[in-house]
Tab-separated table of C-alpha atoms and ligand atoms in Angstrom:
chain	number	residue	atom	x	y	z
A	262	MET	CA	-9.628	66.577	44.808
A	263	SER	CA	-10.693	64.333	47.862
A	264	LYS	CA	-14.043	63.325	49.224
A	265	ALA	CA	-14.826	63.685	52.919
A	266	LEU	CA	-17.127	61.860	55.168
A	267	ILE	CA	-18.459	64.279	57.866
A	268	VAL	CA	-19.841	62.591	60.623
A	269	ILE	CA	-22.060	64.655	62.551
A	270	ASP	CA	-22.651	64.323	66.300
A	271	VAL	CA	-23.355	60.631	67.035
A	272	GLN	CA	-22.923	61.147	70.679
A	273	ASN	CA	-24.791	59.195	73.484
A	274	ASP	CA	-27.150	62.098	74.301
A	275	PHE	CA	-28.475	61.969	70.783
A	276	CYS	CA	-29.003	58.005	70.983
A	277	PRO	CA	-31.945	56.415	72.821
A	278	GLY	CA	-31.602	56.886	76.590
A	279	GLY	CA	-29.837	60.117	76.142
A	280	ALA	CA	-30.691	63.631	77.170
A	281	LEU	CA	-31.955	64.512	73.838
A	282	ALA	CA	-32.746	61.509	72.302
A	283	VAL	CA	-33.243	61.277	68.571
A	284	PRO	CA	-35.591	58.312	67.679
A	285	GLY	CA	-33.310	55.355	66.214
A	286	GLY	CA	-30.381	57.848	66.673
A	287	ASP	CA	-28.242	54.663	67.314
A	288	GLU	CA	-29.487	52.987	63.968
A	289	VAL	CA	-26.803	55.217	62.016
A	290	VAL	CA	-23.757	53.522	63.793
A	291	PRO	CA	-23.387	50.430	61.712
A	292	VAL	CA	-24.310	52.131	58.673
A	293	ILE	CA	-21.353	54.953	59.134
A	294	ASN	CA	-19.030	52.341	60.066
A	295	THR	CA	-19.582	50.586	56.555
A	296	LEU	CA	-19.003	53.976	54.849
A	297	LEU	CA	-15.919	55.136	56.460
A	298	PRO	CA	-13.574	53.092	54.569
A	299	ASP	CA	-14.745	54.693	51.389
A	300	TYR	CA	-13.275	58.260	52.228
A	301	THR	CA	-10.098	59.531	52.156
A	302	VAL	CA	-10.715	62.418	54.770
A	303	ARG	CA	-13.063	61.572	57.798
A	304	VAL	CA	-14.123	64.232	60.152
A	305	PHE	CA	-16.243	63.685	63.325
A	306	THR	CA	-18.212	66.471	64.820
A	307	GLN	CA	-19.123	66.705	68.954
A	308	ASP	CA	-21.657	68.777	70.037
A	309	TRP	CA	-19.581	70.257	73.205
A	310	HIS	CA	-21.304	72.761	75.356
A	311	PRO	CA	-20.429	74.013	78.943
A	312	ALA	CA	-22.637	73.706	81.603
A	313	GLY	CA	-25.030	76.278	81.757
A	314	HIS	CA	-25.008	76.826	78.073
A	315	SER	CA	-27.571	79.659	76.889
A	316	SER	CA	-29.157	76.757	74.444
A	317	PHE	CA	-30.265	74.758	77.579
A	318	ALA	CA	-34.103	75.502	78.620
A	319	SER	CA	-32.971	75.155	82.222
A	320	GLU	CA	-31.126	78.566	81.890
A	321	HIS	CA	-34.311	80.577	81.028
A	322	PRO	CA	-36.618	80.849	84.072
A	323	GLY	CA	-40.223	79.653	82.789
A	324	LYS	CA	-39.384	78.119	79.692
A	325	ALA	CA	-39.713	74.666	78.811
A	326	PRO	CA	-37.638	72.365	76.560
A	327	PHE	CA	-38.264	72.629	72.796
A	328	GLY	CA	-39.839	76.356	73.370
A	329	MET	CA	-38.258	79.062	71.585
A	330	VAL	CA	-36.412	82.185	72.798
A	331	GLU	CA	-34.972	85.267	70.812
A	332	MET	CA	-31.319	85.463	71.006
A	333	PRO	CA	-29.181	88.476	70.011
A	334	TYR	CA	-28.464	86.366	66.825
A	335	GLY	CA	-32.012	85.299	66.295
A	336	PRO	CA	-34.435	82.810	67.156
A	337	GLN	CA	-33.021	79.739	69.197
A	338	VAL	CA	-34.864	76.486	70.185
A	339	LEU	CA	-34.330	75.546	73.952
A	340	TRP	CA	-33.168	72.044	74.569
A	341	PRO	CA	-32.816	69.807	77.464
A	342	ASP	CA	-29.335	69.960	78.996
A	343	HIS	CA	-27.266	67.986	76.635
A	344	CYS	CA	-23.575	67.129	75.501
A	345	VAL	CA	-22.063	68.904	78.534
A	346	GLN	CA	-18.386	68.893	78.051
A	347	GLY	CA	-16.555	65.843	79.762
A	348	SER	CA	-19.868	64.256	80.289
A	349	PRO	CA	-20.698	60.431	79.428
A	350	GLY	CA	-23.465	61.937	77.146
A	351	ALA	CA	-21.015	64.039	75.113
A	352	ASN	CA	-19.062	61.016	74.464
A	353	PHE	CA	-19.314	59.400	70.872
A	354	HIS	CA	-21.744	56.205	70.680
A	355	THR	CA	-19.479	53.427	71.970
A	356	GLY	CA	-20.144	51.399	68.870
A	357	LEU	CA	-19.071	54.049	66.381
A	358	GLU	CA	-15.547	53.437	65.154
A	359	THR	CA	-13.756	56.489	65.902
A	360	ASP	CA	-10.104	55.578	65.124
A	361	PRO	CA	-10.513	56.431	61.396
A	362	ALA	CA	-11.311	60.101	62.288
A	363	ASP	CA	-8.481	62.432	61.098
A	364	LEU	CA	-10.218	65.224	62.809
A	365	ILE	CA	-12.671	65.776	65.775
A	366	LEU	CA	-14.248	68.936	65.555
A	367	ARG	CA	-16.118	70.529	68.783
A	368	LYS	CA	-18.871	73.078	68.563
A	369	GLY	CA	-21.234	74.745	70.465
A	370	PHE	CA	-18.429	75.571	73.271
A	371	ARG	CA	-19.209	79.349	73.493
A	372	ARG	CA	-21.786	79.916	76.323
A	373	ALA	CA	-23.701	82.579	74.684
A	374	ILE	CA	-24.133	81.225	71.199
A	375	ASP	CA	-25.288	77.715	69.732
A	376	SER	CA	-23.725	76.048	66.957
A	377	TYR	CA	-25.855	73.558	64.826
A	378	SER	CA	-23.624	73.741	61.540
A	379	ALA	CA	-20.154	72.233	61.599
A	380	PHE	CA	-19.014	75.311	59.602
A	381	PHE	CA	-20.538	78.361	61.258
A	382	GLU	CA	-22.010	79.091	64.853
A	383	ASN	CA	-25.753	80.208	64.874
A	384	ASP	CA	-25.130	83.734	64.351
A	385	ARG	CA	-24.168	82.226	60.647
A	386	THR	CA	-20.737	84.293	60.630
A	387	THR	CA	-18.456	82.867	63.470
A	388	PRO	CA	-16.544	80.094	61.614
A	389	THR	CA	-15.429	76.835	63.150
A	390	GLY	CA	-12.474	76.504	61.241
A	391	LEU	CA	-13.553	73.398	59.296
A	392	GLU	CA	-13.860	75.415	55.973
A	393	GLY	CA	-10.210	76.093	56.046
A	394	TYR	CA	-9.205	72.457	57.075
A	395	LEU	CA	-11.214	71.004	54.258
A	396	ARG	CA	-9.721	73.353	51.656
A	397	THR	CA	-6.345	72.880	52.551
A	398	ARG	CA	-6.578	69.017	52.536
A	399	GLY	CA	-8.061	69.464	48.740
A	400	VAL	CA	-11.493	68.489	49.569
A	401	THR	CA	-14.100	69.437	46.925
A	402	ALA	CA	-16.981	66.947	47.735
A	403	LEU	CA	-18.693	66.144	51.115
A	404	THR	CA	-20.967	63.527	52.359
A	405	MET	CA	-22.818	64.291	55.429
A	406	VAL	CA	-24.393	61.621	57.789
A	407	GLY	CA	-25.281	61.631	61.465
A	408	LEU	CA	-27.683	63.291	63.934
A	409	ALA	CA	-29.868	65.056	63.689
A	410	THR	CA	-30.889	65.350	60.207
A	411	ASP	CA	-33.181	68.459	60.820
A	412	PHE	CA	-30.871	70.465	62.986
A	413	CYS	CA	-27.043	69.626	62.774
A	414	VAL	CA	-26.859	67.840	59.425
A	415	HIS	CA	-29.323	70.389	58.025
A	416	PHE	CA	-27.400	73.575	58.795
A	417	SER	CA	-24.100	71.706	58.029
A	418	ALA	CA	-25.061	70.647	54.614
A	419	VAL	CA	-26.621	73.977	53.538
A	420	ASP	CA	-23.695	75.934	54.889
A	421	ALA	CA	-21.164	73.732	52.972
A	422	GLY	CA	-23.409	74.319	49.765
A	423	ARG	CA	-23.083	78.100	50.371
A	424	LEU	CA	-19.209	77.513	50.799
A	425	GLY	CA	-19.228	76.026	47.571
A	426	PHE	CA	-18.666	72.171	48.417
A	427	GLU	CA	-20.499	69.311	46.541
A	428	VAL	CA	-22.733	68.227	48.994
A	429	THR	CA	-24.509	64.962	49.471
A	430	VAL	CA	-26.790	63.919	52.579
A	431	ASP	CA	-26.972	60.150	53.291
A	432	LEU	CA	-30.318	60.026	54.782
A	433	ALA	CA	-29.885	56.074	55.428
A	434	ALA	CA	-27.033	57.273	57.955
A	435	CYS	CA	-29.192	60.094	59.550
A	436	ARG	CA	-32.060	60.234	62.006
A	437	ALA	CA	-34.289	63.347	62.856
A	438	ILE	CA	-35.906	64.931	65.801
A	439	ASP	CA	-38.729	66.437	63.935
A	440	LEU	CA	-40.097	69.162	65.882
A	441	ASP	CA	-43.095	70.561	64.711
A	442	GLY	CA	-42.268	69.728	60.840
A	443	SER	CA	-38.778	70.467	61.140
A	444	LEU	CA	-37.842	67.452	59.188
A	445	ALA	CA	-39.940	68.407	56.058
A	446	ALA	CA	-38.545	71.760	56.198
A	447	ALA	CA	-34.880	70.774	56.455
A	448	LEU	CA	-35.365	68.504	53.481
A	449	ASP	CA	-36.767	71.359	51.365
A	450	ALA	CA	-34.196	73.640	52.630
A	451	MET	CA	-31.308	71.325	51.619
A	452	ARG	CA	-32.791	70.543	48.342
A	453	GLU	CA	-33.135	74.084	47.590
A	454	ALA	CA	-29.678	74.803	48.540
A	455	GLY	CA	-28.516	72.249	45.894
A	456	VAL	CA	-27.834	69.417	48.191
A	457	THR	CA	-28.077	65.872	46.791
A	458	LEU	CA	-30.455	63.650	49.305
A	459	THR	CA	-29.520	59.946	49.175
A	460	GLY	CA	-30.450	56.646	50.867
A	461	VAL	CA	-34.311	57.463	51.156
B	761	LIG	C1	-28.229	69.075	67.798
B	761	LIG	C2	-29.810	70.132	68.896
B	761	LIG	C3	-29.100	70.735	69.995
B	761	LIG	C4	-27.922	68.291	66.859
B	761	LIG	C5	-27.278	69.700	68.667
B	761	LIG	O1	-26.791	67.787	66.769
B	761	LIG	O2	-28.643	68.064	65.640
B	761	LIG	N1	-29.612	69.356	67.916
B	761	LIG	N2	-27.640	70.419	69.638
B	762	LIG	ZN1	-26.591	71.056	71.287
């Protein structure tokens, strides 16, 4: 039985000055650095989109960032171009201690489908492989931290709960985008899914 720390998307584009800056996004970095030694398994995720990804508003003529579009797999928020594979914005924040990572998992690399969750793409069925990695390493409990609370942390936490992991989200090491009440909705959804919220 091991406990894993899942560090979600602490990348330059989600920090102040980035393409999809999360308010206070960089503030999670020192908090996460101090949490890392407490866990035997450490997984970092990276949002990792090809140029021209279908979640980018720039791919939808007449649509603006933060608007909505209907995709074959359901409604999708449109984002500014962000975390393009190999771009500086896709790099981890330079202050984040990444050497302790056992696994770096990239997601959102298929042009036609977004992936908020570290477990399933936005169709909620295509797996990323993280479940198998964690199970074969004997992990039963997860703590999630990172960016953004209301999107990638939220979807990852709910999916992990659905898969039977014991899930904690440490809100002291998370920051939100908060689009039209999305933070409050995410906190409700996580509580409803049995996720333990700490750090408030
Ligand atoms: C994220 C929007 C688009 C996140 C990723 O990491 O929460 N949000 N891509
Ligand atoms: Zn993204």
